[in-house]
Coordinates of N, CA and C and ligand atoms in Angstrom, one line a residue:
M238 N 14.1 33.3 4.4 CA 15.2 32.9 5.3 C 14.9 31.5 5.9
A239 N 15.9 30.7 6.0 CA 15.6 29.3 6.6 C 15.3 29.4 8.0
T240 N 14.2 28.7 8.5 CA 13.9 28.7 9.9 C 14.6 27.6 10.6
E241 N 15.1 27.9 11.8 CA 15.8 26.9 12.6 C 14.8 25.8 13.0
S242 N 15.3 24.5 12.9 CA 14.4 23.4 13.3 C 14.3 23.4 14.9
K243 N 13.0 23.2 15.3 CA 12.7 23.2 16.8 C 12.7 21.8 17.3
L244 N 13.1 20.8 16.5 CA 13.1 19.4 16.9 C 14.1 19.2 18.0
D245 N 13.7 18.4 19.0 CA 14.7 18.0 20.1 C 15.5 16.8 19.5
K246 N 16.7 17.0 19.2 CA 17.5 16.0 18.5 C 17.6 14.7 19.2
N247 N 17.5 14.7 20.6 CA 17.5 13.4 21.3 C 16.3 12.6 21.2
K248 N 15.2 13.3 20.7 CA 13.9 12.6 20.6 C 13.7 12.0 19.2
I249 N 14.6 12.3 18.3 CA 14.3 11.9 16.9 C 14.6 10.4 16.7
S250 N 13.5 9.6 16.5 CA 13.6 8.2 16.3 C 12.3 7.7 15.7
K251 N 12.4 6.6 15.0 CA 11.2 6.0 14.4 C 10.1 5.7 15.5
E252 N 10.6 5.3 16.7 CA 9.7 4.9 17.8 C 8.9 6.1 18.3
N253 N 9.5 7.3 18.2 CA 8.7 8.5 18.7 C 7.9 9.2 17.5
L254 N 8.0 8.6 16.4 CA 7.3 9.2 15.2 C 5.8 8.9 15.2
K255 N 5.0 9.9 15.0 CA 3.5 9.7 14.9 C 3.2 10.2 13.5
I256 N 2.5 9.4 12.7 CA 2.1 9.8 11.3 C 0.6 10.2 11.3
H257 N 0.4 11.5 10.9 CA -1.0 12.0 10.7 C -1.4 11.9 9.2
E258 N -2.5 11.3 9.0 CA -3.0 11.2 7.6 C -4.1 12.3 7.5
V259 N -3.9 13.2 6.5 CA -4.9 14.3 6.4 C -5.5 14.4 5.0
H260 N -6.8 14.4 4.9 CA -7.5 14.4 3.6 C -8.2 15.7 3.4
K261 N -8.4 16.5 4.4 CA -9.1 17.8 4.3 C -8.6 18.8 5.3
P262 N -8.7 20.1 5.1 CA -8.1 21.1 6.0 C -8.5 20.9 7.4
E263 N -9.8 20.5 7.7 CA -10.2 20.3 9.1 C -9.5 19.2 9.8
E264 N -8.8 18.3 9.0 CA -8.1 17.2 9.7 C -6.7 17.6 10.1
M265 N -6.2 18.8 9.7 CA -4.9 19.2 10.1 C -4.7 19.2 11.6
P266 N -3.6 18.6 12.1 CA -3.3 18.7 13.5 C -3.4 20.1 14.0
D267 N -3.8 20.3 15.3 CA -4.0 21.7 15.7 C -2.7 22.5 16.0
W268 N -1.5 21.8 15.9 CA -0.2 22.5 16.1 C 0.5 22.9 14.8
I269 N -0.2 22.8 13.7 CA 0.4 23.2 12.4 C -0.7 23.7 11.4
T270 N -0.4 24.7 10.7 CA -1.3 25.2 9.7 C -0.8 24.8 8.3
V271 N -1.7 24.9 7.3 CA -1.3 24.6 5.9 C -0.1 25.4 5.5
D272 N -0.1 26.7 5.8 CA 1.0 27.6 5.4 C 2.3 27.1 6.1
E273 N 2.2 26.7 7.3 CA 3.4 26.2 8.0 C 3.9 24.9 7.4
L274 N 3.0 24.1 7.1 CA 3.4 22.8 6.4 C 4.0 23.1 5.1
A275 N 3.5 24.0 4.3 CA 4.1 24.3 3.0 C 5.5 24.9 3.2
R276 N 5.7 25.7 4.2 CA 7.0 26.3 4.5 C 8.0 25.2 4.9
F277 N 7.5 24.3 5.8 CA 8.3 23.1 6.2 C 8.8 22.3 5.0
L278 N 7.9 22.0 4.1 CA 8.2 21.2 3.0 C 9.2 22.0 2.1
H279 N 9.0 23.3 1.9 CA 9.9 24.1 1.1 C 11.3 24.0 1.6
E280 N 11.4 24.2 2.9 CA 12.8 24.2 3.5 C 13.4 22.8 3.5
S281 N 12.6 21.8 3.8 CA 13.1 20.4 3.9 C 13.4 19.7 2.6
L282 N 12.8 20.2 1.5 CA 13.0 19.6 0.2 C 14.3 20.1 -0.4
K283 N 15.0 21.1 0.2 CA 16.2 21.6 -0.4 C 17.3 20.5 -0.5
P284 N 18.0 20.4 -1.6 CA 18.1 21.3 -2.7 C 17.1 21.0 -3.8
Y285 N 16.1 20.2 -3.6 CA 15.1 19.9 -4.7 C 13.8 20.6 -4.4
E286 N 13.8 21.8 -3.8 CA 12.6 22.4 -3.3 C 11.8 23.0 -4.5
D287 N 10.5 23.1 -4.2 CA 9.5 23.9 -5.1 C 9.2 25.1 -4.3
T288 N 8.5 26.1 -4.9 CA 8.1 27.3 -4.2 C 7.0 27.0 -3.2
V289 N 6.9 27.8 -2.2 CA 5.8 27.7 -1.2 C 4.5 27.7 -1.9
E290 N 4.3 28.6 -3.0 CA 3.1 28.7 -3.7 C 2.7 27.4 -4.4
D291 N 3.7 26.8 -5.1 CA 3.5 25.5 -5.8 C 3.1 24.4 -4.8
I292 N 3.8 24.4 -3.6 CA 3.5 23.4 -2.6 C 2.1 23.6 -2.1
K293 N 1.7 24.8 -1.9 CA 0.3 25.0 -1.4 C -0.7 24.6 -2.5
R294 N -0.4 24.8 -3.7 CA -1.3 24.4 -4.8 C -1.5 22.9 -4.8
A295 N -0.4 22.2 -4.6 CA -0.5 20.7 -4.5 C -1.3 20.3 -3.3
I296 N -1.1 21.0 -2.2 CA -1.9 20.6 -1.0 C -3.4 20.9 -1.2
D297 N -3.7 22.0 -1.9 CA -5.1 22.3 -2.3 C -5.7 21.2 -3.2
Y298 N -4.9 20.7 -4.1 CA -5.3 19.6 -5.0 C -5.6 18.4 -4.2
A299 N -4.7 18.0 -3.3 CA -4.9 16.8 -2.4 C -6.1 16.9 -1.6
F300 N -6.5 18.1 -1.2 CA -7.7 18.3 -0.3 C -9.0 18.4 -1.2
S301 N -8.8 18.5 -2.5 CA -10.0 18.8 -3.3 C -10.9 17.5 -3.4
D302 N -12.2 17.8 -3.4 CA -13.1 16.7 -3.6 C -13.8 16.7 -5.0
A303 N -13.2 17.5 -5.9 CA -13.6 17.6 -7.3 C -13.4 16.2 -7.9
E304 N -14.2 15.9 -8.9 CA -14.1 14.6 -9.6 C -12.7 14.4 -10.2
G305 N -12.1 13.2 -9.9 CA -10.8 12.9 -10.4 C -9.7 13.5 -9.6
K306 N -9.9 14.4 -8.7 CA -8.8 15.0 -7.9 C -8.7 14.4 -6.6
G307 N -8.0 15.0 -5.7 CA -7.8 14.5 -4.3 C -6.5 13.9 -4.0
G308 N -6.4 13.2 -2.9 CA -5.1 12.6 -2.5 C -5.1 12.7 -1.0
F309 N -3.9 12.8 -0.4 CA -3.7 12.9 1.0 C -2.3 13.5 1.3
I310 N -2.3 14.0 2.6 CA -1.0 14.5 3.1 C -0.6 13.6 4.3
L311 N 0.6 13.3 4.5 CA 1.1 12.7 5.7 C 2.0 13.7 6.4
I312 N 1.8 13.8 7.7 CA 2.7 14.7 8.5 C 3.3 13.8 9.6
G313 N 4.6 13.7 9.6 CA 5.3 13.0 10.6 C 5.6 13.9 11.8
E314 N 5.1 13.5 13.0 CA 5.2 14.4 14.2 C 6.1 13.8 15.2
I315 N 7.0 14.6 15.8 CA 7.6 14.3 17.1 C 7.4 15.4 18.0
E316 N 6.7 15.2 19.1 CA 6.3 16.2 20.1 C 5.8 17.5 19.5
K317 N 4.8 17.4 18.7 CA 4.1 18.6 18.1 C 5.0 19.4 17.2
Q318 N 6.1 18.8 16.6 CA 6.9 19.4 15.6 C 6.9 18.5 14.4
P319 N 6.8 19.2 13.2 CA 6.9 18.4 12.0 C 8.3 17.8 11.8
V320 N 8.4 16.5 11.5 CA 9.7 15.9 11.3 C 9.9 15.5 9.8
G321 N 8.7 15.2 9.2 CA 8.7 14.9 7.8 C 7.3 15.0 7.2
A322 N 7.2 15.1 5.9 CA 5.8 15.3 5.3 C 5.9 14.7 3.9
L323 N 4.7 14.3 3.5 CA 4.5 13.7 2.2 C 3.2 14.2 1.6
V324 N 3.2 14.4 0.3 CA 2.0 14.8 -0.5 C 1.8 13.8 -1.6
M325 N 0.6 13.1 -1.5 CA 0.2 12.1 -2.5 C -1.0 12.7 -3.3
L326 N -0.9 12.7 -4.6 CA -2.0 13.2 -5.4 C -2.7 12.1 -6.1
H327 N -4.0 12.1 -6.2 CA -4.7 11.1 -7.0 C -5.0 11.7 -8.4
T328 N -4.8 10.9 -9.4 CA -5.1 11.3 -10.7 C -6.2 10.4 -11.3
D329 N -6.9 10.8 -12.3 CA -8.0 10.0 -12.8 C -7.5 9.1 -14.0
M330 N -6.2 8.9 -14.0 CA -5.7 8.2 -15.2 C -5.2 6.8 -14.9
G331 N -5.8 6.2 -13.8 CA -5.5 4.8 -13.5 C -5.9 4.0 -14.7
G332 N -5.1 2.9 -15.0 CA -5.4 2.1 -16.2 C -4.4 2.5 -17.3
Y333 N -4.0 3.8 -17.3 CA -3.0 4.2 -18.3 C -1.6 4.5 -17.6
I334 N -1.7 5.3 -16.5 CA -0.5 5.5 -15.6 C -1.0 5.2 -14.2
P335 N 0.0 5.0 -13.3 CA -0.5 4.8 -11.9 C -1.4 5.9 -11.4
P336 N -2.5 5.6 -10.7 CA -3.4 6.6 -10.3 C -2.9 7.5 -9.1
N337 N -1.8 7.2 -8.6 CA -1.3 8.0 -7.5 C 0.1 8.6 -7.8
I338 N 0.3 9.9 -7.5 CA 1.6 10.5 -7.7 C 2.1 10.9 -6.4
L339 N 3.3 10.4 -6.0 CA 3.9 10.8 -4.8 C 4.7 12.1 -5.2
L340 N 4.1 13.3 -4.8 CA 4.7 14.5 -5.3 C 5.8 15.0 -4.5
F341 N 5.6 15.0 -3.1 CA 6.7 15.5 -2.2 C 6.9 14.6 -1.1
I342 N 8.1 14.3 -0.7 CA 8.4 13.7 0.6 C 9.7 14.4 1.0
A343 N 9.7 14.8 2.3 CA 10.9 15.4 2.8 C 10.9 15.2 4.3
V344 N 12.1 15.1 4.8 CA 12.4 14.9 6.2 C 13.3 16.1 6.6
D345 N 13.1 16.7 7.8 CA 13.9 17.7 8.3 C 15.4 17.3 8.2
P346 N 16.3 18.1 7.7 CA 17.7 17.7 7.6 C 18.3 17.1 8.9
V347 N 17.9 17.6 10.0 CA 18.5 17.2 11.3 C 18.0 15.7 11.6
A348 N 17.0 15.3 10.9 CA 16.4 14.0 11.3 C 16.6 12.9 10.2
R349 N 17.4 13.2 9.2 CA 17.6 12.2 8.1 C 18.5 11.0 8.5
G350 N 18.3 9.9 7.8 CA 19.1 8.8 8.0 C 18.7 7.9 9.2
K351 N 17.6 8.2 9.7 CA 17.1 7.4 10.9 C 15.9 6.6 10.6
G352 N 15.5 6.5 9.4 CA 14.4 5.6 9.0 C 13.0 6.3 9.0
I353 N 13.0 7.7 9.3 CA 11.8 8.4 9.3 C 11.1 8.5 7.9
G354 N 11.9 8.9 6.9 CA 11.4 9.0 5.5 C 10.9 7.7 5.1
G355 N 11.6 6.6 5.3 CA 11.2 5.3 4.9 C 9.8 4.9 5.5
E356 N 9.6 5.2 6.8 CA 8.4 4.9 7.5 C 7.2 5.7 6.8
I357 N 7.5 6.9 6.5 CA 6.4 7.8 5.9 C 6.0 7.3 4.5
V358 N 7.1 7.0 3.7 CA 6.8 6.5 2.4 C 6.1 5.1 2.4
K359 N 6.5 4.2 3.3 CA 5.8 2.9 3.4 C 4.4 3.1 3.8
Y360 N 4.1 4.0 4.7 CA 2.7 4.3 5.2 C 1.9 4.7 4.0
S361 N 2.5 5.6 3.1 CA 1.8 6.1 2.0 C 1.5 5.1 0.9
F362 N 2.4 4.1 0.7 CA 2.2 3.0 -0.2 C 1.0 2.2 0.3
D363 N 1.0 2.0 1.6 CA -0.1 1.2 2.2 C -1.5 1.8 2.0
K364 N -1.5 3.2 2.2 CA -2.8 3.9 2.2 C -3.3 4.2 0.8
A365 N -2.4 4.4 -0.2 CA -2.8 4.7 -1.6 C -3.5 3.6 -2.2
E366 N -4.6 3.9 -2.9 CA -5.4 2.8 -3.5 C -4.8 2.7 -4.9
G367 N -4.1 1.6 -5.2 CA -3.5 1.4 -6.5 C -2.0 1.8 -6.5
D368 N -1.4 1.7 -7.7 CA 0.1 1.9 -7.8 C 0.4 3.4 -7.6
V369 N 1.7 3.6 -7.4 CA 2.2 4.9 -7.1 C 3.4 5.2 -8.0
K370 N 3.4 6.4 -8.6 CA 4.6 6.8 -9.3 C 5.2 8.1 -8.8
L371 N 6.5 8.3 -9.1 CA 7.1 9.6 -8.6 C 8.2 9.9 -9.6
H372 N 8.7 11.1 -9.5 CA 9.9 11.6 -10.3 C 11.0 11.8 -9.3
V373 N 12.2 11.3 -9.7 CA 13.3 11.6 -8.8 C 14.5 11.8 -9.7
E374 N 15.4 12.8 -9.4 CA 16.6 13.0 -10.2 C 17.5 11.8 -10.0
Y375 N 18.2 11.5 -11.1 CA 19.1 10.3 -11.1 C 20.1 10.4 -10.0
D376 N 20.5 11.7 -9.6 CA 21.6 11.8 -8.7 C 21.1 12.1 -7.2
N377 N 19.8 12.0 -7.0 CA 19.2 12.2 -5.7 C 19.4 10.9 -4.9
P378 N 20.0 10.9 -3.7 CA 20.2 9.7 -2.9 C 18.9 9.1 -2.5
A379 N 17.8 9.9 -2.6 CA 16.5 9.3 -2.3 C 16.1 8.1 -3.2
K380 N 16.7 8.1 -4.4 CA 16.4 7.0 -5.3 C 16.8 5.7 -4.7
K381 N 17.8 5.6 -3.9 CA 18.2 4.4 -3.2 C 17.2 3.9 -2.3
L382 N 16.6 4.9 -1.5 CA 15.6 4.6 -0.6 C 14.3 4.0 -1.3
Y383 N 13.9 4.6 -2.4 CA 12.8 4.2 -3.1 C 13.0 2.7 -3.6
E384 N 14.2 2.5 -4.1 CA 14.5 1.1 -4.6 C 14.5 0.1 -3.4
R385 N 15.0 0.5 -2.3 CA 14.9 -0.3 -1.1 C 13.5 -0.7 -0.7
L386 N 12.6 0.3 -1.0 CA 11.2 0.0 -0.6 C 10.4 -0.7 -1.8
G387 N 11.1 -1.1 -2.8 CA 10.5 -1.9 -3.8 C 10.1 -1.2 -5.1
M388 N 10.5 0.1 -5.2 CA 10.1 0.8 -6.5 C 11.1 0.3 -7.6
T389 N 10.6 0.3 -8.8 CA 11.4 0.0 -10.0 C 11.3 1.1 -11.0
T390 N 12.2 1.1 -12.0 CA 12.1 2.1 -13.1 C 12.0 1.3 -14.4
K391 N 10.8 0.9 -14.7 CA 10.6 0.2 -16.0 C 10.6 1.1 -17.2
Y392 N 10.1 2.3 -17.0 CA 10.0 3.3 -18.1 C 10.9 4.4 -18.0
A393 N 11.4 4.9 -19.1 CA 12.2 6.2 -19.1 C 11.2 7.3 -19.2
E394 N 11.4 8.3 -18.4 CA 10.5 9.5 -18.5 C 11.1 10.4 -19.5
M395 N 10.4 10.8 -20.5 CA 10.9 11.7 -21.6 C 10.0 13.0 -21.5
R396 N 10.7 14.1 -21.8 CA 9.9 15.4 -21.8 C 10.3 16.2 -23.0
Y397 N 9.3 16.9 -23.5 CA 9.5 17.8 -24.5 C 9.4 19.2 -23.9
T398 N 10.6 19.8 -23.7 CA 10.6 21.1 -22.9 C 10.4 22.3 -23.8
K399 N 9.4 23.2 -23.5 CA 9.2 24.4 -24.3 C 9.7 25.6 -23.5
Ligands
LIG222 C1 14.7 11.5 0.8 C2 14.4 11.7 2.3 C3 13.0 12.0 2.5 C4 14.8 10.4 3.1 O1 14.4 10.6 4.4 P1 15.2 9.8 5.6 O2 14.5 10.0 6.8 O3 16.6 10.3 5.6 O4 15.2 8.4 5.0 P2 15.6 7.0 5.8 O5 16.4 7.3 7.0 O6 14.3 6.2 5.9 O7 16.4 6.3 4.7 C5 17.7 6.8 4.4 C6 17.9 6.6 2.9 O8 17.6 7.8 2.2 C7 18.7 8.2 1.4 N1 19.0 9.6 1.7 C8 18.7 10.6 0.9 N2 19.2 11.7 1.5 C9 19.7 11.4 2.7 C10 20.4 12.2 3.7 N3 20.5 13.5 3.5 N4 20.8 11.6 4.8 C11 20.7 10.2 4.9 N5 20.1 9.5 4.0 C12 19.6 10.0 2.9 C13 19.9 7.3 1.7 O9 20.3 6.7 0.5 C14 19.4 6.3 2.7 O10 19.3 5.0 2.1 P3 20.1 3.8 2.8 O11 19.6 3.7 4.2 O12 19.8 2.6 1.9 O13 21.6 4.2 2.8 C15 15.3 12.9 2.9 O14 16.6 12.6 2.7 C16 15.0 14.2 2.3 O15 14.1 14.9 2.8 N6 15.7 14.6 1.3 C17 15.5 16.0 0.7 C18 14.2 16.0 -0.1 C19 14.2 15.0 -1.2 O16 15.1 14.8 -2.0 N7 13.0 14.4 -1.4 C20 12.8 13.5 -2.4 C21 12.4 14.1 -3.7 S1 12.1 12.9 -5.0

């Protein structure tokens, strides 16, 4: 069941946004757990959502210190409520493909169109070491935002689906 956003609509602005950069579970802000973050992302990614289990798997990967793994999470906060979140994964394939994959970015539906998503994505580009790639459906309006932030589509992504 979708949970009602607890954000105070009058406080939603880029100026009130605080971005937390999290590399390991101990760095999570004390007002949100990994499970709550996964549920927030699941709800806010709609209609492009992944399951809570898959989102948690990605968060575990980002927190991993195993060779070639890792990444980081960004949590956008307004008054101890999540307003947006991003998951960036590091891959060991730099030199062949970009070493960073922006896997999830989502902003609470009540907070969209106010520049919050743009701020979080820009922050992630700044923090990621090396280039960043991501997948976006052709019809997702987020594509416009990514282009505005300087992303290009030089390659066609092709898949062999089994
Ligand atoms: C994509 C998303 C993170 C953008 O967050 P945001 O805070 O609304 O972004 P900003 O306010 O910084 O920028 C708005 C831009 O995002 C795009 N956008 C996408 N969905 C939007 C929405 N529901 N409302 C407003 N703008 C939206 C618009 O094209 C807009 O570009 P423009 O300013 O050039 O017109 C947010 O819409 C979202 O969570 N969408 C659902 C999840 C999703 O699709 N994630 C990306 C998967 S690849």
